[in-house]
Amino acid sequence: MCTLEKRGRVLILTLTGSGEHRLGPDVISSLRSALATARSDSTAGALVVTNEGRFFCNGFDLAWTGNSKAKLMTLVSQAKPLIADLVSLPMPTIAAVSGHVAAAGVMFALAHDYVYMRGDRGVFYCSELDVGLPFPPYFMVLMRSKLTKPGTLRDLALGAKKINAIEGKERGLVDKVFESASDVLPEAVKMAEQLAARNWIGGVYASIRMSMYPDLCRSVGLPQESDDEVEKHFVSRL
Amino acid sequence: MCTLEKRGRVLILTLTGSGEHRLGPGLISSLRSALATARSDPTVAALVTAGEGRFFSNGLDLAWAKNSSEGLSTLVRLVKPLIADLISLPMPTVAAVTGHAAAAGMMLAVAHDYVYMRGDRGVLYMSELDIGLPFPDYFMDLMQAKITDPRTLRDVTLRAKKITGTEAKERGIVDKVCQSASETVAEAVKMAEELAGRNWDKGVYASIRLSVYPKLCKSLEIPQESDEAVRKHFASRL
């Protein structure tokens, strides 16, 4: 389902296979396991997440949920700690998107610090309105935290618009677009190496990221660092 | 440490000398004193803050912090009311960023209503991640209030990027880029004169600024105006 490879100080998590990499209980579990490995690797300095095939992540595994609302709610609640894992990861994260990103997959991509994407194929698409589903609150908080350009959130969430990489870059979903698909991963890894080479303290990095998105942290159940805990970071530097 | 010069209805506060203008107890006290003077002078209608030499302000006086038993926490605590003074100042404020503005020095700059910066030299830089420090909460609140593009905020806080005047203008941190330090000051003064010429009620100006940044005000412990107080502004106009 996913593999974790290390290149120097960069960890590369790949969603494997030619399928849609939909988030079902097993995929979520695999991803969380890989992220736990990343978290506990004290020599890792950055994480790149990428995909094989035509899809980065096409959303929840609706084949698994079938018509069961309860099963869908299960996936919604299981994906929450996955997003929390990314938002609290003590290292920079880059999504190297090489395919379509839809619904829960959009959340998964947006939860990374940087989004690199191929320019020739793949769209961001919140399908919820088209399939008649509202957004789980933490999905909306995540989008509101990351998408502040006028019209972007409205078009994505309220317009179910399919946004390609180039438009994504203009509208603040994507940082860098690559004409050649084969450039996405190497460039993401290069950026990851540059970030890892800054030798930042992982705990401080995560602390700063979480302080940027307090509403998101609250909504995915990440405890807010107390003033004492923040102060400990200060004290440790003197 | 700092001088005050009056030009018509504009007060120019200059951080003097060729040093880094680091914020230690002495300079913070001088600046607060100058701002108190500005606040209480009925003939003053706008403030410009500038720096001499290569630095606008390079941040907190870490050397002082190391030699003091209370250290960094004290300086963080002392800078808070300085920022609060600026946010509550009853007149338009223009920062003429004539050199590097880093960490707390960058906070000082962006706490102004308008930020003018030289484009030929100097950077804005939040060094905290590179030094291994998280941000005091009011720093993050100030940045979130003034830097609303998530990717720019990320580059400032989570990438510790050194941003030139030109890039800062493109990204919405700086209002105007000028060719030199002296041009930056001249243009800032011109803008201040223009704003002073609008003859705005100074109390209303401050009231409106506070209402634009409610979260920041709470974080800086600036008392929220009661409905009564706001109504008084209305009543005084009828």
PDB file of N, CA and C in Angstrom, chain B residues 171-215:
ATOM      1  N   ARG B 171       4.752  39.746  -2.232  1.00  0.00           N
ATOM      2  CA  ARG B 171       4.036  38.784  -1.392  1.00  0.00           C
ATOM      3  C   ARG B 171       3.133  39.424  -0.358  1.00  0.00           C
ATOM      4  N   GLY B 172       3.050  40.732  -0.390  1.00  0.00           N
ATOM      5  CA  GLY B 172       2.073  41.402   0.457  1.00  0.00           C
ATOM      6  C   GLY B 172       2.532  41.749   1.859  1.00  0.00           C
ATOM      7  N   ILE B 173       3.857  41.693   2.112  1.00  0.00           N
ATOM      8  CA  ILE B 173       4.323  42.047   3.454  1.00  0.00           C
ATOM      9  C   ILE B 173       4.680  43.531   3.490  1.00  0.00           C
ATOM     10  N   VAL B 174       5.136  44.028   2.334  1.00  0.00           N
ATOM     11  CA  VAL B 174       5.615  45.406   2.228  1.00  0.00           C
ATOM     12  C   VAL B 174       4.723  46.156   1.247  1.00  0.00           C
ATOM     13  N   ASP B 175       4.471  47.443   1.536  1.00  0.00           N
ATOM     14  CA  ASP B 175       3.604  48.233   0.668  1.00  0.00           C
ATOM     15  C   ASP B 175       4.343  48.863  -0.501  1.00  0.00           C
ATOM     16  N   LYS B 176       5.561  49.346  -0.231  1.00  0.00           N
ATOM     17  CA  LYS B 176       6.295  50.045  -1.268  1.00  0.00           C
ATOM     18  C   LYS B 176       7.783  49.738  -1.169  1.00  0.00           C
ATOM     19  N   VAL B 177       8.421  49.560  -2.321  1.00  0.00           N
ATOM     20  CA  VAL B 177       9.867  49.317  -2.366  1.00  0.00           C
ATOM     21  C   VAL B 177      10.548  50.551  -2.931  1.00  0.00           C
ATOM     22  N   CYS B 178      11.630  51.006  -2.261  1.00  0.00           N
ATOM     23  CA  CYS B 178      12.349  52.188  -2.732  1.00  0.00           C
ATOM     24  C   CYS B 178      13.799  51.832  -3.030  1.00  0.00           C
ATOM     25  N   GLN B 179      14.458  52.740  -3.758  1.00  0.00           N
ATOM     26  CA  GLN B 179      15.803  52.431  -4.270  1.00  0.00           C
ATOM     27  C   GLN B 179      16.910  52.528  -3.249  1.00  0.00           C
ATOM     28  N   SER B 180      16.690  53.273  -2.159  1.00  0.00           N
ATOM     29  CA  SER B 180      17.771  53.469  -1.189  1.00  0.00           C
ATOM     30  C   SER B 180      17.154  53.747   0.167  1.00  0.00           C
ATOM     31  N   ALA B 181      18.008  53.774   1.187  1.00  0.00           N
ATOM     32  CA  ALA B 181      17.517  54.055   2.545  1.00  0.00           C
ATOM     33  C   ALA B 181      16.899  55.442   2.613  1.00  0.00           C
ATOM     34  N   SER B 182      17.605  56.433   2.024  1.00  0.00           N
ATOM     35  CA  SER B 182      17.108  57.815   2.145  1.00  0.00           C
ATOM     36  C   SER B 182      15.806  57.992   1.379  1.00  0.00           C
ATOM     37  N   GLU B 183      15.690  57.304   0.231  1.00  0.00           N
ATOM     38  CA  GLU B 183      14.432  57.395  -0.509  1.00  0.00           C
ATOM     39  C   GLU B 183      13.300  56.751   0.265  1.00  0.00           C
ATOM     40  N   THR B 184      13.615  55.652   0.949  1.00  0.00           N
ATOM     41  CA  THR B 184      12.595  54.968   1.748  1.00  0.00           C
ATOM     42  C   THR B 184      12.052  55.905   2.825  1.00  0.00           C
ATOM     43  N   VAL B 185      12.949  56.592   3.512  1.00  0.00           N
ATOM     44  CA  VAL B 185      12.506  57.520   4.555  1.00  0.00           C
ATOM     45  C   VAL B 185      11.708  58.660   3.938  1.00  0.00           C
ATOM     46  N   ALA B 186      12.220  59.217   2.844  1.00  0.00           N
ATOM     47  CA  ALA B 186      11.536  60.343   2.197  1.00  0.00           C
ATOM     48  C   ALA B 186      10.126  59.952   1.769  1.00  0.00           C
ATOM     49  N   GLU B 187      10.003  58.792   1.151  1.00  0.00           N
ATOM     50  CA  GLU B 187       8.683  58.339   0.692  1.00  0.00           C
ATOM     51  C   GLU B 187       7.763  58.046   1.876  1.00  0.00           C
ATOM     52  N   ALA B 188       8.327  57.480   2.937  1.00  0.00           N
ATOM     53  CA  ALA B 188       7.519  57.182   4.128  1.00  0.00           C
ATOM     54  C   ALA B 188       6.988  58.473   4.738  1.00  0.00           C
ATOM     55  N   VAL B 189       7.848  59.493   4.775  1.00  0.00           N
ATOM     56  CA  VAL B 189       7.425  60.780   5.330  1.00  0.00           C
ATOM     57  C   VAL B 189       6.343  61.393   4.449  1.00  0.00           C
ATOM     58  N   LYS B 190       6.522  61.260   3.128  1.00  0.00           N
ATOM     59  CA  LYS B 190       5.523  61.798   2.198  1.00  0.00           C
ATOM     60  C   LYS B 190       4.171  61.126   2.439  1.00  0.00           C
ATOM     61  N   MET B 191       4.185  59.809   2.596  1.00  0.00           N
ATOM     62  CA  MET B 191       2.949  59.073   2.861  1.00  0.00           C
ATOM     63  C   MET B 191       2.351  59.512   4.186  1.00  0.00           C
ATOM     64  N   ALA B 192       3.211  59.672   5.201  1.00  0.00           N
ATOM     65  CA  ALA B 192       2.733  60.094   6.522  1.00  0.00           C
ATOM     66  C   ALA B 192       2.076  61.472   6.435  1.00  0.00           C
ATOM     67  N   GLU B 193       2.680  62.371   5.647  1.00  0.00           N
ATOM     68  CA  GLU B 193       2.106  63.713   5.478  1.00  0.00           C
ATOM     69  C   GLU B 193       0.746  63.645   4.803  1.00  0.00           C
ATOM     70  N   GLU B 194       0.663  62.777   3.801  1.00  0.00           N
ATOM     71  CA  GLU B 194      -0.603  62.592   3.090  1.00  0.00           C
ATOM     72  C   GLU B 194      -1.677  62.086   4.051  1.00  0.00           C
ATOM     73  N   LEU B 195      -1.318  61.121   4.874  1.00  0.00           N
ATOM     74  CA  LEU B 195      -2.279  60.559   5.822  1.00  0.00           C
ATOM     75  C   LEU B 195      -2.651  61.593   6.882  1.00  0.00           C
ATOM     76  N   ALA B 196      -1.658  62.339   7.361  1.00  0.00           N
ATOM     77  CA  ALA B 196      -1.925  63.383   8.350  1.00  0.00           C
ATOM     78  C   ALA B 196      -2.878  64.430   7.768  1.00  0.00           C
ATOM     79  N   GLY B 197      -2.734  64.686   6.482  1.00  0.00           N
ATOM     80  CA  GLY B 197      -3.562  65.684   5.810  1.00  0.00           C
ATOM     81  C   GLY B 197      -5.030  65.303   5.694  1.00  0.00           C
ATOM     82  N   ARG B 198      -5.369  64.035   5.972  1.00  0.00           N
ATOM     83  CA  ARG B 198      -6.766  63.601   5.934  1.00  0.00           C
ATOM     84  C   ARG B 198      -7.528  64.074   7.168  1.00  0.00           C
ATOM     85  N   ASN B 199      -6.795  64.586   8.143  1.00  0.00           N
ATOM     86  CA  ASN B 199      -7.419  65.144   9.348  1.00  0.00           C
ATOM     87  C   ASN B 199      -8.379  64.197  10.042  1.00  0.00           C
ATOM     88  N   TRP B 200      -7.997  62.969  10.123  1.00  0.00           N
ATOM     89  CA  TRP B 200      -8.842  61.990  10.787  1.00  0.00           C
ATOM     90  C   TRP B 200      -8.868  62.202  12.289  1.00  0.00           C
ATOM     91  N   ASP B 201      -9.979  61.842  12.903  1.00  0.00           N
ATOM     92  CA  ASP B 201     -10.066  61.836  14.358  1.00  0.00           C
ATOM     93  C   ASP B 201      -9.151  60.716  14.861  1.00  0.00           C
ATOM     94  N   LYS B 202      -8.162  61.073  15.666  1.00  0.00           N
ATOM     95  CA  LYS B 202      -7.134  60.108  16.052  1.00  0.00           C
ATOM     96  C   LYS B 202      -7.687  58.963  16.907  1.00  0.00           C
ATOM     97  N   GLY B 203      -8.651  59.302  17.767  1.00  0.00           N
ATOM     98  CA  GLY B 203      -9.261  58.263  18.601  1.00  0.00           C
ATOM     99  C   GLY B 203     -10.012  57.258  17.750  1.00  0.00           C
ATOM    100  N   VAL B 204     -10.722  57.755  16.747  1.00  0.00           N
ATOM    101  CA  VAL B 204     -11.464  56.870  15.849  1.00  0.00           C
ATOM    102  C   VAL B 204     -10.496  56.009  15.053  1.00  0.00           C
ATOM    103  N   TYR B 205      -9.369  56.600  14.619  1.00  0.00           N
ATOM    104  CA  TYR B 205      -8.370  55.836  13.856  1.00  0.00           C
ATOM    105  C   TYR B 205      -7.902  54.623  14.661  1.00  0.00           C
ATOM    106  N   ALA B 206      -7.526  54.895  15.916  1.00  0.00           N
ATOM    107  CA  ALA B 206      -7.047  53.791  16.758  1.00  0.00           C
ATOM    108  C   ALA B 206      -8.152  52.770  16.980  1.00  0.00           C
ATOM    109  N   SER B 207      -9.374  53.266  17.223  1.00  0.00           N
ATOM    110  CA  SER B 207     -10.515  52.384  17.454  1.00  0.00           C
ATOM    111  C   SER B 207     -10.732  51.447  16.268  1.00  0.00           C
ATOM    112  N   ILE B 208     -10.647  52.016  15.071  1.00  0.00           N
ATOM    113  CA  ILE B 208     -10.841  51.192  13.872  1.00  0.00           C
ATOM    114  C   ILE B 208      -9.710  50.182  13.728  1.00  0.00           C
ATOM    115  N   ARG B 209      -8.473  50.638  13.962  1.00  0.00           N
ATOM    116  CA  ARG B 209      -7.355  49.682  13.839  1.00  0.00           C
ATOM    117  C   ARG B 209      -7.548  48.514  14.803  1.00  0.00           C
ATOM    118  N   LEU B 210      -7.921  48.804  16.033  1.00  0.00           N
ATOM    119  CA  LEU B 210      -8.136  47.738  17.014  1.00  0.00           C
ATOM    120  C   LEU B 210      -9.231  46.781  16.553  1.00  0.00           C
ATOM    121  N   SER B 211     -10.261  47.337  15.912  1.00  0.00           N
ATOM    122  CA  SER B 211     -11.362  46.464  15.486  1.00  0.00           C
ATOM    123  C   SER B 211     -10.974  45.618  14.271  1.00  0.00           C
ATOM    124  N   VAL B 212      -9.918  46.023  13.556  1.00  0.00           N
ATOM    125  CA  VAL B 212      -9.456  45.210  12.424  1.00  0.00           C
ATOM    126  C   VAL B 212      -8.687  43.980  12.923  1.00  0.00           C
ATOM    127  N   TYR B 213      -8.043  44.116  14.090  1.00  0.00           N
ATOM    128  CA  TYR B 213      -7.186  43.038  14.609  1.00  0.00           C
ATOM    129  C   TYR B 213      -7.618  42.595  16.010  1.00  0.00           C
ATOM    130  N   PRO B 214      -8.834  42.060  16.160  1.00  0.00           N
ATOM    131  CA  PRO B 214      -9.306  41.746  17.516  1.00  0.00           C
ATOM    132  C   PRO B 214      -8.475  40.661  18.196  1.00  0.00           C
ATOM    133  N   LYS B 215      -8.076  39.656  17.423  1.00  0.00           N
ATOM    134  CA  LYS B 215      -7.322  38.550  18.021  1.00  0.00           C
ATOM    135  C   LYS B 215      -5.956  39.043  18.504  1.00  0.00           C
TER     136      LYS B 215
END
